[in-house]
Coordinates of C-alpha atoms and ligand atoms in Angstrom, one line a residue:
M1 CA -9.4 36.4 -1.0
A2 CA -8.8 38.8 1.6
D3 CA -10.5 37.7 4.6
T4 CA -11.8 34.0 5.7
K5 CA -15.3 34.2 5.3
Y6 CA -17.3 32.2 7.8
I7 CA -20.5 30.3 7.5
F8 CA -22.5 28.8 10.1
V9 CA -25.0 25.9 9.5
T10 CA -27.1 25.2 12.6
G11 CA -30.4 22.9 12.3
G12 CA -34.3 23.1 13.5
V13 CA -37.3 21.0 14.3
V14 CA -35.5 17.5 14.3
S15 CA -32.3 15.7 14.1
S16 CA -31.2 13.7 11.4
L17 CA -32.0 16.1 8.7
G18 CA -28.6 15.6 7.0
K19 CA -26.9 18.8 8.0
G20 CA -23.5 17.7 7.6
I21 CA -24.4 16.7 4.2
V22 CA -25.8 20.1 3.0
A23 CA -22.3 21.4 4.7
A24 CA -20.4 18.9 3.0
S25 CA -22.5 19.8 -0.8
L26 CA -22.3 23.6 -0.2
G27 CA -18.7 23.1 0.6
K28 CA -18.1 21.3 -2.6
L29 CA -20.2 24.2 -4.8
L30 CA -17.6 26.8 -3.2
Q31 CA -14.5 24.8 -3.9
A32 CA -16.0 23.7 -7.5
R33 CA -15.8 27.7 -7.6
G34 CA -12.1 27.8 -6.9
F35 CA -12.5 28.6 -3.6
R36 CA -10.3 26.8 -0.5
V37 CA -12.9 25.3 1.9
T38 CA -12.8 23.4 5.3
I39 CA -15.6 22.5 7.3
Q40 CA -16.1 21.7 10.9
K41 CA -18.2 20.5 13.5
F42 CA -19.0 21.7 16.8
D43 CA -20.8 18.9 18.7
P44 CA -22.9 20.2 22.1
Y45 CA -22.1 16.7 24.3
I46 CA -20.1 16.5 27.2
N47 CA -17.8 13.9 25.9
I48 CA -14.4 15.2 25.0
D49 CA -14.7 13.1 21.6
P50 CA -16.8 10.2 20.4
G51 CA -14.1 7.6 20.7
T52 CA -15.6 6.2 23.7
L53 CA -19.5 6.1 22.5
N54 CA -20.7 3.0 21.4
P55 CA -22.3 3.0 17.8
Y56 CA -25.9 3.1 19.1
E57 CA -25.2 6.7 20.8
H58 CA -23.3 8.1 17.6
G59 CA -22.7 5.7 14.6
E60 CA -19.3 5.5 13.0
C61 CA -16.4 6.8 15.0
Y62 CA -14.3 8.9 12.3
V63 CA -10.7 9.4 12.8
T64 CA -8.4 12.1 11.2
V65 CA -4.7 11.6 9.9
D66 CA -3.6 13.3 13.1
G67 CA -5.1 10.8 15.4
R68 CA -8.6 12.3 16.5
E69 CA -11.8 10.2 17.2
T70 CA -14.3 12.3 15.6
D71 CA -18.2 12.8 14.4
L72 CA -18.7 11.0 11.3
D73 CA -19.9 14.1 9.1
L74 CA -16.3 14.6 9.2
G75 CA -15.8 11.4 6.8
H76 CA -18.9 12.9 4.7
Y77 CA -16.8 16.1 4.4
E78 CA -13.6 14.3 3.4
R79 CA -15.3 12.5 0.7
F80 CA -17.3 15.4 -0.4
L81 CA -14.4 17.6 -0.7
N82 CA -11.0 15.5 -0.9
I83 CA -9.7 17.1 1.9
S84 CA -7.9 15.8 5.2
T85 CA -9.6 17.0 8.4
S86 CA -7.6 17.4 11.4
K87 CA -8.1 17.7 15.5
A88 CA -9.3 21.4 14.7
N89 CA -12.6 20.3 12.4
N90 CA -14.0 18.6 15.5
I91 CA -14.5 20.3 19.1
T92 CA -17.4 19.1 21.9
T93 CA -18.6 20.9 24.8
G94 CA -16.5 18.8 26.9
R95 CA -13.1 20.0 25.0
I96 CA -14.2 23.5 25.4
Y97 CA -15.0 23.1 29.3
Q98 CA -12.0 21.0 30.1
N99 CA -9.7 23.8 28.3
V100 CA -11.5 26.3 30.2
I101 CA -11.1 24.5 33.7
D102 CA -7.5 24.1 32.9
A103 CA -7.2 27.7 32.5
E104 CA -8.9 28.3 35.6
R105 CA -6.7 25.9 37.4
R106 CA -3.8 27.3 36.0
G107 CA -4.9 31.0 37.6
D108 CA -5.4 32.4 34.0
F109 CA -8.3 34.1 34.8
L110 CA -6.5 36.4 37.7
G111 CA -9.4 35.8 40.2
K112 CA -12.5 36.6 38.1
T113 CA -15.4 34.4 38.1
V114 CA -15.4 31.9 35.3
Q115 CA -18.9 31.9 33.4
V116 CA -20.6 30.6 30.4
V117 CA -20.4 33.9 28.8
P118 CA -18.2 35.1 28.4
H119 CA -15.5 32.5 29.0
I120 CA -17.1 29.3 27.5
T121 CA -18.3 31.4 24.6
D122 CA -14.9 32.9 24.2
E123 CA -13.2 29.4 23.6
I124 CA -16.1 28.3 21.6
K125 CA -15.3 31.7 19.4
R126 CA -11.5 31.2 19.5
N127 CA -12.1 27.2 18.4
I128 CA -14.1 28.7 16.1
L129 CA -11.8 30.5 13.9
I130 CA -8.5 28.6 14.5
L131 CA -8.8 27.3 10.9
G132 CA -9.7 30.4 9.6
N133 CA -6.5 31.8 11.0
T134 CA -4.3 29.6 9.5
G135 CA -4.7 31.7 6.0
D136 CA -5.2 28.7 4.4
Y137 CA -8.9 28.7 3.8
D138 CA -11.3 31.1 2.0
F139 CA -14.2 29.8 3.5
V140 CA -14.6 27.9 7.1
I141 CA -18.2 26.4 7.2
T142 CA -18.8 25.3 11.0
E143 CA -21.8 23.1 11.7
I144 CA -23.6 23.4 15.0
G145 CA -24.7 20.1 16.1
G146 CA -27.9 19.3 17.7
T147 CA -31.1 21.2 16.9
V148 CA -31.8 25.2 18.1
G149 CA -33.7 24.9 21.1
D150 CA -31.7 22.5 23.0
I151 CA -30.2 23.6 26.2
E152 CA -26.7 22.4 25.2
S153 CA -26.3 24.4 22.2
L154 CA -27.3 27.6 24.1
P155 CA -23.4 28.5 24.0
Y156 CA -22.8 27.8 20.5
I157 CA -25.7 30.1 19.3
E158 CA -24.8 33.0 21.4
S159 CA -21.0 32.2 20.1
V160 CA -22.5 32.8 16.8
R161 CA -24.3 35.6 17.8
Q162 CA -21.3 37.3 18.8
L163 CA -19.1 36.4 15.9
R164 CA -21.8 37.6 13.4
W165 CA -21.2 41.0 15.2
E166 CA -17.5 40.7 15.0
L167 CA -16.9 39.7 11.4
G168 CA -19.8 41.7 9.8
K169 CA -20.6 40.6 6.4
N170 CA -17.7 37.3 6.4
C171 CA -20.1 36.0 8.5
L172 CA -23.4 34.4 7.1
C173 CA -26.0 31.8 8.9
I174 CA -27.8 29.1 7.5
H175 CA -30.6 27.2 9.1
L176 CA -31.9 24.1 7.9
T177 CA -35.3 22.9 8.9
Y178 CA -38.1 20.2 8.1
V179 CA -41.2 20.7 6.4
P180 CA -43.1 17.5 6.7
Y181 CA -45.9 16.3 4.4
I182 CA -49.1 15.4 6.5
A183 CA -50.8 12.5 4.2
A184 CA -54.3 12.7 6.0
A185 CA -54.3 16.3 4.7
K186 CA -52.5 16.0 1.7
E187 CA -50.6 19.1 2.7
V188 CA -47.0 20.1 3.6
K189 CA -46.7 22.2 6.7
T190 CA -44.2 25.4 7.2
K191 CA -45.3 25.6 10.7
P192 CA -42.4 23.8 12.6
T193 CA -40.1 25.6 10.5
Q194 CA -41.8 29.1 11.1
H195 CA -41.0 28.0 15.1
S196 CA -37.9 27.0 14.3
V197 CA -37.3 30.1 12.9
K198 CA -38.4 32.2 15.6
E199 CA -36.6 30.3 18.4
L200 CA -33.8 31.2 16.6
Q201 CA -34.1 34.7 16.3
E202 CA -34.9 35.0 19.9
Q203 CA -31.3 33.6 20.6
G204 CA -30.5 36.7 18.3
I205 CA -29.6 34.8 15.1
Q206 CA -31.5 36.3 11.8
P207 CA -30.6 33.3 9.4
N208 CA -29.2 34.6 5.9
I209 CA -30.5 31.5 4.2
L210 CA -33.0 28.7 4.7
V211 CA -32.4 25.0 3.8
L212 CA -35.6 23.0 3.7
R213 CA -35.7 19.8 3.9
T214 CA -38.4 17.6 2.4
E215 CA -39.4 14.4 1.2
K216 CA -40.8 15.8 -2.2
P217 CA -40.1 19.0 -4.1
L218 CA -42.0 21.8 -2.7
S219 CA -44.5 24.2 -4.6
E220 CA -42.9 28.0 -5.0
N221 CA -45.7 29.1 -3.2
I222 CA -44.8 27.5 0.2
C223 CA -41.3 28.8 -0.4
H224 CA -42.3 31.9 -0.6
K225 CA -44.2 31.7 2.4
V226 CA -41.6 30.3 4.4
A227 CA -39.6 33.7 3.0
L228 CA -42.3 36.1 4.2
F229 CA -42.4 34.9 8.0
C230 CA -39.2 34.1 8.3
N231 CA -37.4 37.2 6.9
V232 CA -35.5 35.7 4.2
D233 CA -35.4 37.0 0.4
K234 CA -37.6 34.5 -1.4
N235 CA -34.6 33.3 -3.4
A236 CA -32.6 32.5 -0.3
V237 CA -35.0 29.6 0.8
I238 CA -33.4 26.6 -0.8
Q239 CA -35.1 23.2 -0.9
S240 CA -33.3 19.8 -0.2
Y241 CA -35.7 17.2 -1.3
D242 CA -35.0 13.3 -0.9
V243 CA -32.7 12.2 -3.7
P244 CA -31.9 8.7 -4.0
S245 CA -28.1 9.3 -3.4
I246 CA -26.4 11.7 -0.8
Y247 CA -23.8 12.8 -3.3
E248 CA -27.1 14.3 -5.7
V249 CA -27.3 16.5 -3.2
P250 CA -24.6 19.3 -4.6
L251 CA -26.4 19.1 -7.7
V252 CA -29.7 20.2 -6.1
L253 CA -28.5 22.9 -4.2
A254 CA -26.5 24.2 -7.6
R255 CA -29.7 24.3 -9.4
Q256 CA -31.3 26.4 -6.8
N257 CA -27.7 28.9 -7.0
M258 CA -27.3 28.0 -3.3
D259 CA -23.4 29.1 -4.3
K260 CA -24.1 32.2 -6.1
I261 CA -26.7 33.4 -3.3
V262 CA -24.1 32.5 -0.4
L263 CA -21.2 34.7 -2.6
Q264 CA -23.2 37.8 -3.1
K265 CA -24.6 37.8 0.6
M266 CA -20.9 37.7 1.7
G267 CA -19.9 40.3 -0.9
V268 CA -17.8 37.8 -3.0
P269 CA -17.2 38.6 -6.7
I270 CA -19.0 35.4 -8.2
K271 CA -16.2 34.7 -11.2
G272 CA -15.4 32.1 -13.2
K273 CA -17.9 28.6 -13.7
L274 CA -18.8 26.0 -11.4
D275 CA -16.6 23.1 -12.5
L276 CA -18.5 19.8 -11.1
E277 CA -17.4 17.9 -14.4
N278 CA -15.8 15.0 -12.6
W279 CA -18.4 14.9 -9.6
K280 CA -21.3 14.2 -12.6
N281 CA -19.4 11.6 -14.4
F282 CA -19.2 9.7 -11.0
L283 CA -22.8 10.5 -10.9
N284 CA -23.9 9.5 -14.1
N285 CA -21.5 6.1 -13.8
M286 CA -23.5 5.4 -10.8
K287 CA -26.9 5.7 -12.1
A288 CA -25.6 4.3 -15.8
A289 CA -24.6 0.9 -13.7
K290 CA -26.7 -2.1 -14.6
K291 CA -24.8 -5.3 -13.6
S292 CA -23.8 -5.5 -10.1
V293 CA -21.2 -6.5 -7.2
K294 CA -22.7 -8.3 -4.5
I295 CA -21.0 -7.8 -1.1
G296 CA -21.7 -8.9 2.1
L297 CA -20.3 -6.7 5.0
V298 CA -20.2 -9.2 8.3
G299 CA -20.8 -6.8 11.4
K300 CA -22.6 -7.0 14.5
Y301 CA -24.4 -3.6 14.1
V302 CA -26.3 -4.4 10.5
E303 CA -29.3 -2.5 12.0
L304 CA -27.3 0.5 12.5
P305 CA -26.9 1.8 8.7
D306 CA -24.4 4.9 10.2
A307 CA -22.1 2.4 12.4
Y308 CA -20.1 1.5 9.2
K309 CA -21.0 4.8 7.1
S310 CA -17.1 5.1 5.7
I311 CA -16.9 1.3 5.1
N312 CA -20.5 1.6 2.9
E313 CA -19.4 4.5 1.0
S314 CA -16.0 3.3 0.0
L315 CA -17.3 0.1 -1.5
L316 CA -19.7 2.1 -3.0
Q317 CA -17.3 4.4 -4.5
A318 CA -15.1 1.5 -5.6
A319 CA -18.1 0.0 -7.5
T320 CA -19.2 2.8 -9.2
Y321 CA -15.4 3.8 -10.5
H322 CA -16.0 -0.2 -11.4
K323 CA -19.1 0.7 -13.4
R324 CA -21.1 -1.5 -10.9
K325 CA -23.9 -1.0 -8.6
L326 CA -23.2 -2.2 -5.2
D327 CA -25.4 -4.9 -4.0
L328 CA -24.8 -4.4 -0.3
H329 CA -25.7 -7.0 1.9
F330 CA -25.6 -6.6 5.7
I331 CA -25.1 -10.1 7.7
H332 CA -25.3 -10.1 11.3
S333 CA -22.3 -11.6 12.7
E334 CA -24.2 -13.0 15.6
K335 CA -26.5 -15.4 13.1
L336 CA -23.9 -16.8 11.2
N337 CA -22.3 -20.0 11.9
D338 CA -20.8 -22.8 10.3
E339 CA -24.1 -24.5 9.2
N340 CA -25.3 -21.6 7.7
A341 CA -22.6 -19.8 6.3
E342 CA -23.0 -21.6 3.0
E343 CA -26.7 -20.4 2.7
L344 CA -25.9 -16.7 3.4
L345 CA -22.7 -16.1 1.7
Q346 CA -22.4 -18.5 -1.6
N347 CA -24.1 -16.1 -3.7
L348 CA -22.2 -13.0 -2.7
D349 CA -19.1 -12.1 -5.0
G350 CA -17.0 -11.1 -1.7
V351 CA -17.1 -10.7 2.0
L352 CA -15.8 -7.7 3.9
V353 CA -15.4 -8.5 8.2
A354 CA -16.3 -5.1 9.9
P355 CA -14.1 -3.6 12.8
G356 CA -15.3 -4.1 16.4
F357 CA -14.8 -4.2 19.9
G358 CA -15.8 -7.2 22.2
H359 CA -16.5 -10.9 21.4
R360 CA -20.2 -10.5 20.5
G361 CA -20.6 -11.9 17.1
L362 CA -17.2 -13.3 16.7
E363 CA -17.7 -16.9 16.2
G364 CA -19.9 -15.8 13.1
K365 CA -17.0 -14.0 11.8
F366 CA -14.9 -16.7 12.2
A367 CA -17.5 -18.6 10.3
A368 CA -17.7 -16.4 7.3
L369 CA -14.0 -15.9 7.0
K370 CA -13.4 -19.9 6.8
F371 CA -16.1 -20.1 4.4
A372 CA -14.5 -17.6 2.1
R373 CA -11.1 -19.1 2.9
E374 CA -12.3 -22.9 2.1
H375 CA -14.3 -21.7 -1.2
N376 CA -11.8 -19.2 -2.5
K377 CA -14.0 -15.8 -1.8
P378 CA -12.6 -12.4 -1.9
A379 CA -12.4 -11.8 1.8
F380 CA -11.4 -8.3 3.2
G381 CA -11.1 -7.5 7.1
V382 CA -10.7 -4.5 8.2
C383 CA -8.7 -3.8 11.7
L384 CA -10.7 -6.6 14.4
G385 CA -11.5 -8.3 11.1
M386 CA -8.0 -8.7 10.0
Q387 CA -7.2 -10.0 13.6
C388 CA -10.3 -12.5 13.0
M389 CA -8.5 -13.4 10.1
V390 CA -5.5 -14.4 11.4
I391 CA -7.1 -15.9 14.6
E392 CA -9.3 -18.2 12.3
Y393 CA -6.3 -19.1 10.2
A394 CA -4.5 -20.3 13.5
R395 CA -7.2 -22.4 14.7
N396 CA -8.3 -24.0 11.3
V397 CA -4.9 -24.0 9.5
L398 CA -2.2 -23.9 12.1
G399 CA -3.8 -26.2 14.1
L400 CA -3.2 -23.8 17.3
Q401 CA -6.6 -24.7 18.9
N402 CA -8.6 -22.0 20.9
A403 CA -5.8 -19.3 19.6
N404 CA -7.3 -15.8 20.2
S405 CA -6.8 -12.3 20.5
T406 CA -6.2 -11.2 24.7
E407 CA -8.9 -8.8 24.2
M408 CA -11.5 -11.9 24.0
D409 CA -9.7 -14.3 26.2
P410 CA -6.7 -13.2 28.4
N411 CA -5.7 -16.4 29.2
T412 CA -5.7 -18.2 25.7
K413 CA -3.0 -20.4 25.0
Y414 CA -2.0 -19.3 21.6
K415 CA -2.2 -15.1 21.9
V416 CA -2.1 -14.8 18.2
I417 CA -3.1 -11.0 18.5
D418 CA -2.3 -9.2 21.8
L419 CA -2.1 -6.2 23.1
M420 CA 0.2 -3.7 22.0
E421 CA 3.2 -2.9 24.4
A422 CA 2.4 0.9 24.2
Q423 CA -1.0 0.0 25.4
K424 CA -0.2 -2.6 28.7
N425 CA -0.2 0.1 31.5
L426 CA -2.7 2.6 30.0
K427 CA -5.7 3.4 33.0
I428 CA -7.2 5.9 30.8
M429 CA -9.8 4.8 27.8
G430 CA -10.8 8.0 26.0
G431 CA -8.0 8.9 23.1
S432 CA -5.7 6.1 23.8
M433 CA -5.7 3.9 21.1
R434 CA -3.3 3.9 18.7
L435 CA -5.0 6.5 16.6
G436 CA -4.4 8.1 13.1
A437 CA -2.1 7.7 10.2
Y438 CA 1.2 5.4 10.3
D439 CA 3.6 4.3 7.9
C440 CA 3.3 1.2 5.9
K441 CA 5.8 -0.7 4.3
L442 CA 4.4 -3.2 1.3
E443 CA 5.6 -6.2 0.3
K444 CA 6.7 -6.0 -3.1
D445 CA 4.2 -8.6 -5.7
S446 CA 1.6 -8.3 -2.7
I447 CA -2.1 -7.4 -3.7
A448 CA -1.4 -4.5 -1.4
Y449 CA 1.5 -3.2 -3.2
N450 CA -0.2 -4.2 -6.6
A451 CA -3.3 -2.1 -5.5
Y452 CA -1.4 1.2 -4.3
N453 CA 1.6 0.9 -6.6
S454 CA 3.8 2.1 -4.2
E455 CA 6.1 1.0 -1.5
L456 CA 5.3 3.3 1.2
I457 CA 1.6 4.2 2.0
R458 CA 0.1 5.9 5.2
E459 CA -3.3 4.8 6.2
R460 CA -5.1 5.5 9.8
H461 CA -5.5 3.4 12.6
R462 CA -7.7 2.4 15.9
H463 CA -7.0 0.2 17.7
R464 CA -5.3 -1.6 20.7
Y465 CA -4.1 -4.9 20.1
E466 CA -1.8 -6.3 17.2
F467 CA -0.8 -9.1 15.4
N468 CA 1.6 -10.9 17.9
N469 CA 5.3 -11.3 16.1
N470 CA 6.0 -14.2 17.9
F471 CA 3.6 -16.2 15.5
K472 CA 4.9 -14.4 12.3
A473 CA 7.2 -17.4 10.9
Q474 CA 4.8 -19.8 11.6
F475 CA 2.1 -18.0 9.8
E476 CA 4.4 -17.1 7.0
A477 CA 5.3 -20.7 6.4
N478 CA 1.8 -21.9 6.4
G479 CA 0.4 -19.6 3.5
M480 CA -0.6 -16.3 5.5
K481 CA 2.0 -13.6 4.5
C482 CA 2.6 -10.3 6.6
T483 CA 3.0 -8.2 3.7
G484 CA 2.3 -4.7 5.2
I485 CA 4.8 -3.4 8.1
N486 CA 5.3 -0.4 10.0
P487 CA 9.0 0.2 9.4
Q488 CA 9.5 2.1 13.0
T489 CA 7.8 -0.3 15.2
G490 CA 7.4 -3.9 13.1
L491 CA 3.7 -4.0 13.6
V492 CA 2.1 -6.1 11.2
E493 CA -0.2 -3.8 9.2
I494 CA -1.6 -6.5 6.2
V495 CA -1.9 -9.9 6.0
E496 CA -2.7 -11.6 2.9
V497 CA -3.2 -15.5 1.6
P498 CA -1.3 -15.5 -2.0
A499 CA -2.4 -18.8 -2.8
L500 CA -6.3 -17.6 -2.6
K501 CA -7.4 -14.8 -5.1
W502 CA -8.3 -12.3 -2.8
Y503 CA -7.6 -12.9 0.9
M504 CA -6.4 -9.7 2.7
G505 CA -6.5 -8.0 6.3
T506 CA -5.5 -4.7 7.3
Q507 CA -4.9 -3.4 10.7
Y508 CA -5.6 -0.1 9.7
H509 CA -9.1 1.8 8.4
P510 CA -8.2 2.2 5.0
E511 CA -12.2 3.4 4.8
Y512 CA -11.3 6.5 6.2
N513 CA -9.2 7.4 3.5
S514 CA -11.6 7.2 0.3
T515 CA -13.3 9.6 -1.4
V516 CA -15.2 10.4 -4.4
A517 CA -12.5 12.1 -6.3
N518 CA -9.8 9.5 -4.6
P519 CA -11.4 6.1 -4.1
N520 CA -9.1 3.9 -1.6
P521 CA -6.6 1.4 -3.9
L522 CA -7.4 -1.5 -1.5
F523 CA -11.1 -0.8 -2.2
M524 CA -10.7 -1.0 -5.9
S525 CA -8.5 -3.8 -5.7
F526 CA -11.3 -5.8 -3.6
I527 CA -14.4 -4.8 -5.9
K528 CA -12.3 -5.8 -8.9
A529 CA -11.7 -9.1 -7.5
A530 CA -15.2 -9.3 -6.4
I531 CA -16.3 -8.6 -10.2
A532 CA -14.3 -11.4 -11.5
E533 CA -16.3 -13.6 -9.1
N534 CA -19.4 -12.2 -10.5
K535 CA -21.3 -14.8 -12.4
E536 CA -24.2 -12.6 -13.8
Ligands
LIG1 N1 -11.0 -4.3 19.0 C1 -9.8 -4.8 18.3 C2 -8.4 -3.6 18.9 O1 -8.9 -2.6 19.9 C3 -10.3 -3.8 16.7 C4 -10.5 -2.6 16.6 C5 -11.3 -2.3 15.6 O2 -11.7 -2.9 14.8 N2 -11.4 -0.7 15.3 O3 -7.6 -3.5 18.6

């Protein structure tokens, strides 16, 4: 394709409508037509990145291969499109301002007054175009975070307005709104959508396509009414009603020809057919699965489904490939102890101990791991979960009383998990963890090696503490093996207990690298072991 096409996705009425899923689903459809697609997100908050936000504020923090802490929507983009995103795919207002202010301090503005328009908007536009300018993509989909009408999204909407002029036919605006059902009146209401589109129009943008989020399918009348009031073609009012799985959304949009409408509006000839064969197979497996696999996820944010988003999706993908329904149980680590571990865990087929920071709920994680270890139940520790595995093993197998991570107890006698050398003199908390993909060399014949079927892998990290190599010999002599090592630094990336059926901890986050097309090998291996436990 000659020119890169830019599609913008804005949201109205309320947040949490699933703009990221709609953007990813449209991306999937364009990709399924043979186009090269990437998706980026612009977040209007002042933080430089979400790395310093806690999960209550922002859900999971996703990490790209090149080491950027990003919004969790990037996880959806990767899982749907089976692509790798990068630093360029997630920009915040904080970063935009930082760039502009740095330029001002350098003297780049030659004595001019620095203003939101044009300087901030120019920097936003420059960032929007970065991926497109590489020539690697036919379509760049840009999701604008927040809701139209928010004070903080104004510069973004203004940048999109300007780009529409500059890009002409190569630019398309999609607005996602909400159509609520009012139970007392037994009616759906389009007024919020009308208001939201009006707000967008006041800011100079006429959307080309509207996506209406609704609980139940809407009548044609309702869609036509919206089209009439909002100056949008009838066929360009698409509905996105609730479906049992987010992975069905591309099919919902395809049935309404959203891909063709986008192509027509952008003047791209419609060629070939929409190839969603593999995607449909995956969905069919998901629906056809009768037996389930019961996994317990032990963490401290159980009331917050977004906190462990990528782990949930990785487990679901692996279960689906094994033709099982994922029966996921969230177990609050603060409510778990040695007394109730049996009651809470005995019926599970496998236990996954979640990543995290700080000591809250830590004892519960030890209790879960001790139970799994003593009852030979498949157990998977991810990042902090791996560190907990090491600490529990140190205390209860190696007999190192009160062994700990120096994150939790800086004065512990047995620092089996300790701050990485490179972290020791750091004063700045933002963006300074060990982040992104690193090499890991696997021990032949380990479970990890057999799962990946390869000796050298690369997985993504987000941590400050590490396995203390001073204790390596002692652990190995007592049955916990270090089966994955970073070849450059010698850092331990994987521990396993070969005497048990499946007991593994990874310092890295395999969940960041698991897509519908390509589920992560360790999740596949873990689910397989859990299924073998299954007493159904
Ligand atoms: N808090 C631990 C560390 O910084 C683990 C981090 C994590 O689980 N992502 O090393």
